[in-house]
XYZ file of C-alpha atoms in Angstrom:
573
model
C -2.538 124.162 138.065
C -2.337 126.658 140.110
C -1.027 126.171 143.265
C -2.900 127.045 145.941
C -1.521 130.153 148.417
C -1.551 131.337 151.397
C -2.091 135.380 151.364
C -2.876 136.244 155.146
C 0.216 136.505 158.027
C -2.544 134.809 160.066
C -2.271 131.162 157.450
C 1.319 132.061 156.824
C 2.267 131.841 160.314
C -0.306 128.714 161.539
C 1.840 127.144 158.995
C 5.079 128.276 159.576
C 4.245 127.264 163.166
C 3.013 123.685 162.270
C 5.828 123.024 159.674
C 8.490 124.035 162.526
C 6.727 122.331 165.772
C 6.034 119.364 163.279
C 9.754 119.052 162.138
C 11.178 119.614 165.891
C 8.864 116.615 167.601
C 9.896 114.257 164.906
C 13.672 114.673 165.386
C 12.923 114.580 169.016
C 10.353 111.708 168.542
C 12.951 109.511 165.847
C 16.658 110.613 168.528
C 14.666 109.680 171.768
C 13.294 106.365 170.010
C 16.013 105.513 168.368
C 18.428 105.967 172.015
C 16.043 104.068 174.102
C 16.672 101.003 171.314
C 20.145 101.355 171.596
C 20.026 101.693 175.293
C 17.660 98.385 175.907
C 20.111 96.714 173.272
C 23.020 97.367 175.070
C 21.590 96.404 178.415
C 19.852 93.037 177.197
C 23.085 92.764 175.611
C 25.231 92.767 179.124
C 22.848 90.742 180.013
C 23.172 87.572 178.242
C 26.199 87.037 178.204
C 26.259 87.494 181.495
C 23.702 84.815 180.814
C 26.375 83.250 178.794
C 28.729 83.403 181.173
C 27.064 81.375 183.206
C 26.737 78.923 181.368
C 30.275 77.982 179.906
C 30.922 77.951 183.928
C 28.294 75.138 183.635
C 29.471 73.799 180.329
C 33.023 73.888 181.902
C 32.723 71.876 184.540
C 31.440 68.935 182.603
C 33.899 68.903 180.241
C 36.496 68.626 182.686
C 34.594 66.595 184.995
C 34.731 63.542 181.480
C 38.700 64.455 181.123
C 39.208 63.274 185.032
C 37.755 60.082 184.323
C 39.607 59.813 180.524
C 42.661 60.673 182.939
C 41.524 58.326 185.658
C 41.234 54.973 183.100
C 44.417 56.164 181.869
C 46.051 56.122 185.017
C 44.854 52.506 186.417
C 47.828 50.208 186.763
C 45.529 47.412 184.824
C 45.231 49.543 182.513
C 48.602 50.415 181.841
C 49.137 46.894 181.325
C 46.890 44.905 179.395
C 47.200 47.971 176.481
C 50.884 46.522 176.976
C 50.691 43.102 177.057
C 50.926 40.842 172.776
C 46.934 40.352 172.172
C 47.181 36.786 170.587
C 43.100 36.219 169.742
C 41.328 35.877 166.557
C 38.853 38.934 166.230
C 38.324 42.524 166.827
C 37.261 41.947 170.760
C 40.273 41.862 173.210
C 41.087 37.859 174.170
C 38.852 37.184 177.746
C 41.869 37.783 179.974
C 42.143 40.876 178.723
C 38.513 41.652 178.316
C 37.283 40.666 181.536
C 40.863 42.626 183.364
C 38.835 45.950 182.134
C 35.601 45.255 181.805
C 36.267 45.151 185.823
C 37.125 49.494 185.498
C 35.264 50.033 182.452
C 31.730 49.127 184.630
C 32.881 51.747 187.555
C 32.842 53.940 185.491
C 29.494 52.706 183.771
C 27.080 52.642 186.417
C 27.634 55.662 188.941
C 27.667 57.444 186.096
C 24.564 58.285 184.999
C 25.580 59.949 181.359
C 27.780 58.387 180.566
C 26.433 55.826 178.422
C 29.704 53.714 176.703
C 32.909 52.925 176.797
C 35.057 51.922 173.702
C 39.327 51.477 174.036
C 41.969 50.433 171.845
C 45.290 48.978 171.419
C 47.328 49.596 168.425
C 46.648 46.859 166.643
C 42.589 47.973 166.554
C 41.928 45.939 168.999
C 39.327 47.063 170.910
C 36.739 47.191 174.375
C 34.049 48.336 175.053
C 31.527 48.517 177.587
C 27.650 49.952 175.852
C 24.939 48.535 177.735
C 22.101 47.842 174.740
C 24.484 47.207 171.677
C 25.928 43.711 170.362
C 28.874 43.159 170.126
C 28.516 43.014 166.054
C 27.064 46.597 166.421
C 30.010 47.764 168.268
C 31.836 46.046 166.165
C 30.095 47.467 162.834
C 31.250 51.013 164.481
C 34.734 49.738 166.099
C 36.462 49.950 162.863
C 39.791 50.402 163.823
C 41.143 51.479 160.215
C 37.453 53.520 158.927
C 38.772 54.797 162.698
C 42.454 55.589 162.157
C 41.575 57.207 158.477
C 38.558 59.683 160.148
C 39.823 63.304 161.045
C 38.852 63.690 164.717
C 41.470 60.697 165.281
C 44.742 62.862 163.290
C 42.678 65.984 166.166
C 42.945 63.743 168.708
C 46.444 61.815 168.147
C 48.038 66.174 167.345
C 46.992 67.092 170.541
C 48.928 64.716 172.234
C 47.140 62.283 175.029
C 44.775 66.288 175.441
C 41.799 65.475 175.906
C 39.076 65.949 172.946
C 35.113 66.631 173.235
C 33.231 66.150 170.645
C 29.570 67.202 169.747
C 28.589 64.568 168.626
C 29.081 60.040 167.919
C 32.280 60.113 166.692
C 31.489 56.218 166.665
C 28.532 55.833 164.993
C 25.579 58.374 163.256
C 23.940 58.077 166.924
C 22.127 61.763 167.919
C 21.813 61.971 171.582
C 25.241 61.114 172.052
C 27.987 63.157 172.252
C 31.899 60.676 172.654
C 35.377 62.251 174.731
C 38.480 60.384 172.590
C 41.997 60.534 174.603
C 44.966 58.943 172.573
C 46.056 56.815 175.718
C 50.159 57.235 176.607
C 52.282 55.003 178.164
C 52.824 57.403 181.453
C 57.111 57.119 182.015
C 57.822 56.996 177.903
C 54.936 58.749 176.420
C 54.449 56.306 173.623
C 50.732 55.363 171.641
C 49.259 52.887 173.732
C 45.821 52.756 172.532
C 42.308 54.995 172.250
C 39.790 55.888 174.405
C 36.584 57.083 173.881
C 34.351 57.974 175.907
C 30.232 58.272 174.291
C 27.940 60.012 176.436
C 24.640 61.210 176.522
C 24.114 64.757 174.502
C 21.258 64.919 177.381
C 24.036 65.860 179.888
C 23.882 69.476 177.236
C 20.663 70.491 179.118
C 21.512 70.554 182.642
C 24.187 73.747 180.585
C 21.043 75.598 178.467
C 17.550 73.382 179.006
C 18.245 75.605 182.813
C 16.286 78.479 180.315
C 13.227 79.686 179.457
C 12.082 79.336 175.426
C 10.422 82.162 175.836
C 11.323 83.458 172.002
C 14.897 83.477 173.504
C 17.114 80.324 171.849
C 19.777 78.930 173.629
C 23.281 77.486 171.293
C 25.650 75.430 172.440
C 27.622 74.804 168.929
C 30.889 72.776 169.416
C 33.718 72.247 165.742
C 31.107 74.708 164.298
C 28.300 71.764 165.159
C 25.003 72.156 166.481
C 25.296 70.536 170.534
C 21.271 70.838 171.819
C 19.927 74.534 171.936
C 16.718 74.791 173.813
C 13.348 73.684 172.658
C 14.001 73.010 169.780
C 14.814 69.052 167.619
C 18.407 69.571 165.596
C 16.935 67.980 162.916
C 14.143 69.930 161.939
C 16.032 73.444 163.790
C 19.030 73.052 161.551
C 18.329 75.355 158.479
C 16.302 77.175 160.565
C 18.913 78.313 163.430
C 20.967 78.801 160.861
C 19.370 80.654 159.227
C 19.477 82.272 162.808
C 21.862 82.689 162.821
C 23.069 84.314 159.738
C 20.952 87.069 160.857
C 21.182 88.983 156.810
C 18.033 91.145 157.527
C 19.123 91.774 161.324
C 15.962 90.340 163.011
C 17.851 89.209 165.908
C 19.807 90.295 168.824
C 22.515 88.219 168.769
C 25.256 87.256 171.617
C 28.380 85.431 171.305
C 31.009 83.571 173.236
C 33.199 81.426 172.270
C 34.254 79.145 175.508
C 37.603 78.303 177.607
C 36.569 74.521 176.290
C 38.538 74.830 172.567
C 36.674 74.986 170.331
C 33.341 75.304 171.744
C 30.122 78.444 170.787
C 27.241 79.589 173.973
C 24.544 81.930 171.565
C 21.855 83.203 172.128
C 19.492 84.941 169.889
C 16.229 86.919 170.037
C 14.097 88.127 168.287
C 15.061 92.210 168.360
C 11.252 93.588 168.188
C 11.066 91.892 171.819
C 13.629 93.823 172.837
C 12.882 97.172 171.076
C 8.807 95.965 172.587
C 8.757 98.808 175.413
C 10.721 100.882 172.495
C 7.874 101.037 170.625
C 5.530 102.144 174.361
C 7.475 104.575 173.638
C 8.062 105.478 169.650
C 2.917 105.556 170.439
C 3.168 107.323 173.815
C 5.557 110.053 171.440
C 2.243 109.900 168.501
C -0.226 110.656 170.883
C 1.363 113.325 172.359
C 3.101 114.769 169.008
C -1.209 114.928 167.751
C -1.834 116.304 171.140
C 1.133 118.954 170.426
C -0.097 119.777 167.186
C -3.557 120.373 167.675
C -2.634 123.342 170.621
C -0.188 124.471 168.673
C -2.585 124.785 165.506
C -4.930 126.222 168.478
C -2.724 128.944 169.657
C -0.970 129.942 165.393
C -4.896 130.679 164.137
C -5.299 132.902 167.811
C -2.360 134.416 168.360
C -1.721 135.117 164.297
C -5.563 137.344 164.986
C -4.080 139.423 167.915
C -1.286 140.296 165.679
C -2.990 141.012 162.470
C -5.509 143.088 164.789
C -3.597 146.284 164.832
C -1.685 145.431 161.641
C -5.385 147.066 160.664
C -5.537 149.680 162.417
C -2.333 150.241 160.925
C -3.199 150.052 157.478
C -6.533 151.929 157.934
C -3.877 155.526 158.606
C -1.039 154.566 157.012
C -4.588 155.077 154.098
C -5.867 158.431 155.936
C -2.013 159.507 155.634
C -2.009 158.378 152.235
C -5.154 161.115 152.231
C -3.481 163.409 153.516
C -4.685 163.479 156.783
C -2.717 164.580 160.255
C -4.943 163.165 162.934
C -5.446 159.496 163.305
C -8.430 158.115 165.339
C -6.988 154.213 166.493
C -4.196 152.994 169.319
C -1.899 150.162 168.610
C -1.777 148.667 172.349
C 2.155 147.894 173.692
C 3.127 145.660 171.829
C 5.992 145.840 168.335
C 3.137 145.967 166.552
C 1.774 149.021 168.493
C 5.164 150.282 168.883
C 5.715 151.365 165.044
C 1.912 152.467 164.567
C 2.862 154.338 167.490
C 6.269 155.592 166.628
C 4.275 156.074 162.761
C 1.907 158.008 164.564
C 4.996 160.118 165.790
C 6.922 160.305 162.967
C 3.766 162.078 161.457
C 2.830 164.440 163.757
C 6.786 165.546 163.864
C 7.189 165.985 159.810
C 7.060 169.303 159.644
C 9.272 170.772 163.284
C 11.224 167.787 161.673
C 12.459 170.012 158.864
C 13.044 172.266 160.433
C 15.192 171.259 162.574
C 17.257 169.718 159.820
C 17.386 173.281 157.963
C 18.565 174.873 160.753
C 21.354 171.971 162.078
C 22.212 172.696 158.769
C 22.822 175.624 159.048
C 24.848 174.856 162.661
C 27.007 172.709 160.451
C 28.470 174.988 158.185
C 29.066 177.617 160.154
C 31.127 175.121 162.802
C 33.114 174.211 159.457
C 33.910 177.840 159.296
C 35.222 178.464 162.743
C 37.122 174.449 162.803
C 39.512 176.212 159.801
C 39.408 179.353 161.229
C 41.149 178.044 164.533
C 42.911 175.463 162.304
C 47.296 176.330 163.002
C 49.165 175.230 160.310
C 51.757 172.315 161.583
C 55.144 173.470 159.641
C 54.858 176.819 161.273
C 54.628 174.832 164.117
C 57.772 172.241 163.639
C 59.954 175.165 161.911
C 59.285 177.297 165.419
C 60.376 174.856 167.310
C 62.685 173.981 165.303
C 64.308 177.324 165.606
C 64.058 177.481 169.590
C 66.057 174.201 169.488
C 69.071 175.497 167.476
C 68.785 178.528 168.800
C 69.066 176.278 172.764
C 71.900 175.421 171.157
C 73.374 178.526 170.089
C 72.979 179.611 173.504
C 74.893 176.327 175.268
C 71.602 175.382 176.908
C 71.423 171.583 176.118
C 68.669 171.363 178.888
C 66.110 173.457 176.767
C 67.161 172.003 173.495
C 66.603 168.483 173.876
C 62.764 169.433 176.473
C 62.049 171.432 173.209
C 63.484 168.418 171.015
C 61.240 166.532 172.622
C 58.184 168.472 172.986
C 58.955 169.129 169.022
C 58.061 165.512 169.060
C 55.232 165.424 171.113
C 53.348 167.588 168.769
C 54.356 165.642 165.418
C 53.212 162.113 166.845
C 50.222 163.929 168.362
C 49.089 165.184 165.024
C 49.882 162.658 162.934
C 48.865 164.724 160.273
C 45.934 163.357 161.168
C 45.464 159.865 161.501
C 44.089 158.599 164.349
C 45.553 154.585 164.772
C 50.251 154.483 165.523
C 51.973 151.648 165.649
C 53.174 150.875 169.431
C 57.009 152.175 169.350
C 55.632 155.790 167.511
C 53.880 155.270 170.941
C 56.025 154.660 172.893
C 58.509 156.923 172.278
C 55.848 159.426 172.773
C 55.540 158.560 176.150
C 59.999 159.027 176.514
C 59.793 162.185 175.613
C 56.866 162.903 177.702
C 58.340 161.564 180.675
C 61.659 162.903 179.890
C 59.677 166.311 179.633
C 58.418 165.825 183.142
C 61.432 164.263 184.702
C 63.324 167.491 183.903
C 60.640 169.218 185.597
C 60.599 167.326 188.954
C 64.272 167.142 188.919
C 64.389 163.640 188.147
C 62.463 162.146 190.591
C 61.610 158.894 189.806
C 63.431 156.091 187.337
C 62.050 155.075 184.038
C 62.370 151.334 182.793
C 59.836 150.555 179.662
C 60.044 146.623 179.156
C 58.034 146.086 175.931
C 57.938 142.895 172.993
C 60.499 144.002 169.972
C 57.288 141.419 168.151
C 54.981 143.881 169.224
C 56.693 146.854 167.815
C 54.736 147.096 164.460
C 51.255 146.396 166.143
C 49.454 149.669 164.995
C 46.537 151.303 167.509
C 44.535 154.083 169.046
C 46.580 157.095 169.621
C 47.809 158.492 173.537
C 46.167 155.640 175.287
C 48.977 155.413 178.087
C 50.054 159.582 178.047
C 46.847 159.737 180.909
C 48.046 156.516 183.325
C 51.574 157.253 182.964
C 50.247 161.062 183.551
C 48.088 159.758 186.936
C 51.176 158.034 187.790
C 53.230 161.349 188.447
C 50.599 163.378 189.436
C 49.038 161.223 192.031
C 51.552 158.381 192.434
C 55.288 159.545 192.676
C 53.950 163.816 193.515
C 53.279 162.956 197.192
C 55.626 159.912 197.626
C 58.812 161.502 199.578
C 62.028 160.392 197.538
C 61.830 158.306 194.245
C 59.724 157.216 192.993
C 59.466 154.651 189.617
C 57.229 154.202 186.192
C 57.771 150.574 184.817
C 55.555 150.100 181.893
C 55.468 147.042 179.768
C 53.780 145.606 176.873
C 53.497 141.881 175.575
C 51.349 140.028 174.079
C 49.667 136.067 176.548
C 47.423 134.144 174.798
C 44.636 135.896 172.542
C 45.155 139.932 174.245
C 47.481 142.887 173.389
C 48.249 144.507 177.272
C 50.525 146.845 178.408
C 50.377 147.621 181.804
C 51.928 150.580 184.061
C 53.295 150.124 187.176
C 53.935 152.670 190.027
C 54.657 152.161 193.889
C 53.600 155.937 194.101
C 52.161 156.353 197.159
C 47.964 154.263 194.981
C 44.580 155.408 196.108
C 42.499 155.961 198.991
C 39.768 153.538 199.126
C 36.818 154.111 197.357
C 38.010 156.369 194.656
C 36.735 155.221 191.525
C 39.733 156.119 189.174
C 37.649 155.206 186.143
C 35.418 158.948 186.695
C 38.106 160.495 185.785
C 38.028 161.976 182.425
C 40.867 161.409 180.426
C 40.391 157.716 181.977
C 36.602 157.786 180.976
C 37.293 159.791 177.643
C 40.069 156.574 176.275
C 38.013 153.357 177.878
C 35.251 154.747 175.246
C 37.803 154.878 172.159
C 39.411 151.086 172.921
C 35.272 150.324 173.223
C 34.645 151.502 170.739
C 37.985 150.675 168.350
C 37.699 147.643 170.326
C 34.709 146.144 171.132
C 33.919 144.301 174.991
C 36.911 141.916 175.142
C 38.811 145.622 174.584
C 39.091 146.197 179.056
C 40.992 148.795 181.831
C 41.701 146.799 184.442
C 43.395 148.571 188.288
C 44.540 147.614 191.406
C 45.787 149.894 194.079
C 47.290 149.517 197.397
C 47.610 152.640 199.870
C 51.134 154.037 200.318
C 52.771 150.590 197.733
C 51.790 151.749 193.942
C 49.199 151.257 191.962
C 48.991 148.532 188.920
C 46.807 149.593 185.621
C 46.235 146.964 182.917
C 45.346 147.604 179.334
C 43.991 144.656 177.819
C 43.033 145.051 173.967
C 42.079 142.197 172.178
C 44.897 141.225 169.460
C 42.830 139.881 166.834
C 40.981 142.928 166.736
C 44.343 144.676 166.817
C 45.570 143.486 163.479
C 41.996 143.941 161.910
C 43.043 147.952 162.616
C 46.764 147.050 161.279
C 45.245 145.672 158.275
C 43.158 149.024 157.475
C 45.822 151.309 157.766
C 48.709 149.332 155.552
C 45.498 149.588 152.820
């Protein structure tokens, strides 16, 4: 099957621009949506943590209040005395004398604490006292089976707690769905020996004050004790248990779940909310993004079609002119405007009109080039002839005893040798420094040791290769413009080192300095060096001047080390 192809620039431009714009819009939309969702999730989670913290304080107050009740019962002297008295009665319920003594105490708490629905006190023999309105003695005896109680897990936990109160989120004695229990092993006050067991039966509705205060519109607040659900707002435990456990597993990640381990042992506070309600605002943002994207695509299509037509119109004109040139015509009737296509059309016209002149110009330039090569060959001098001549002068000066002349001749020979360098443009830093030393030696002889020379160049950069003769112009300026006008002797200091990613040379003198307003970069030699380092080392290469009238001038030459090393690699190859 043949595929559809856009054969025109207009069609390709339209499709390309729309496709790119769609990708950008999709990426931005998804990014904004994801970012907004995460931000909302984080803010909601922080808000839920604060709510659960406040809830934990209420829970802590509840648990602490019943722990206080159990401690008050334990600390009562009558309770201590009764539990340490041997019971001689028959049956599991305490004999009347002990019963009435405990009843006077238990009634006080039962009738004064609204949520306390029952009190059970056992001695070490399993005989018990109870007070739970609405429960018969036979029912109480059935629940208060001490043999069954002493083998229960919760009882062993209470023994291990060594007298500390433990709050259980269920009825430890029976199966009542509306009761939670507070259990405490009762010990002697002076010896900590066990004398009995206390169980407080508490109405589970008291937990409404912990989490029942929060709205239930989609949000789920759960209070768990030892992995059992004690209370959740707006739901019945049995009917909601399986569904709630599935929600808390959150295997499909449909809920945003926040969990807080209470300061009370084995108690956990949980908040769960459907993610779709949390991300409702993000969904609105997604709708807005889609609307904006559709509008932007429509606008882009219109804009691209219009722009493509404007671009292709001058191209069609250019096509006609090219066809005319192909037929041998040398005249044009179209203008192309000032955009890129117009520039191309105008340049094409100029190219055609200047074709013959260009051919003539090429012929003339070729003749001039050959003439220049001939003049260059005629002006060249054999370097070996100059070396030999200077060497002869050196030995003649030694034979005549003119050692200073011999030194100058030898220095000049070295300068000449490095200047030519067999046509090589790059030399090592070591050769450049030797060139400067010979140059300064000659100048110092000329000026009768008017200046002191200090050369401080790091040994590690001596093998690096740089453009030759880039320091000499600055040394020459230091002599002629800094030290020569100075009264008395002066000093020139030359340093070279690497600093971070740059190779830095400085030429410093303590001469008269430069007058204000002087632009050193306008000088021919300095400008030449600047152009050469920019050509070879790029825009990171630079020359910096600092001068103070009467104090001297410092020139800093900065070269990028990476480019210098690249030059070294080229020289080695």
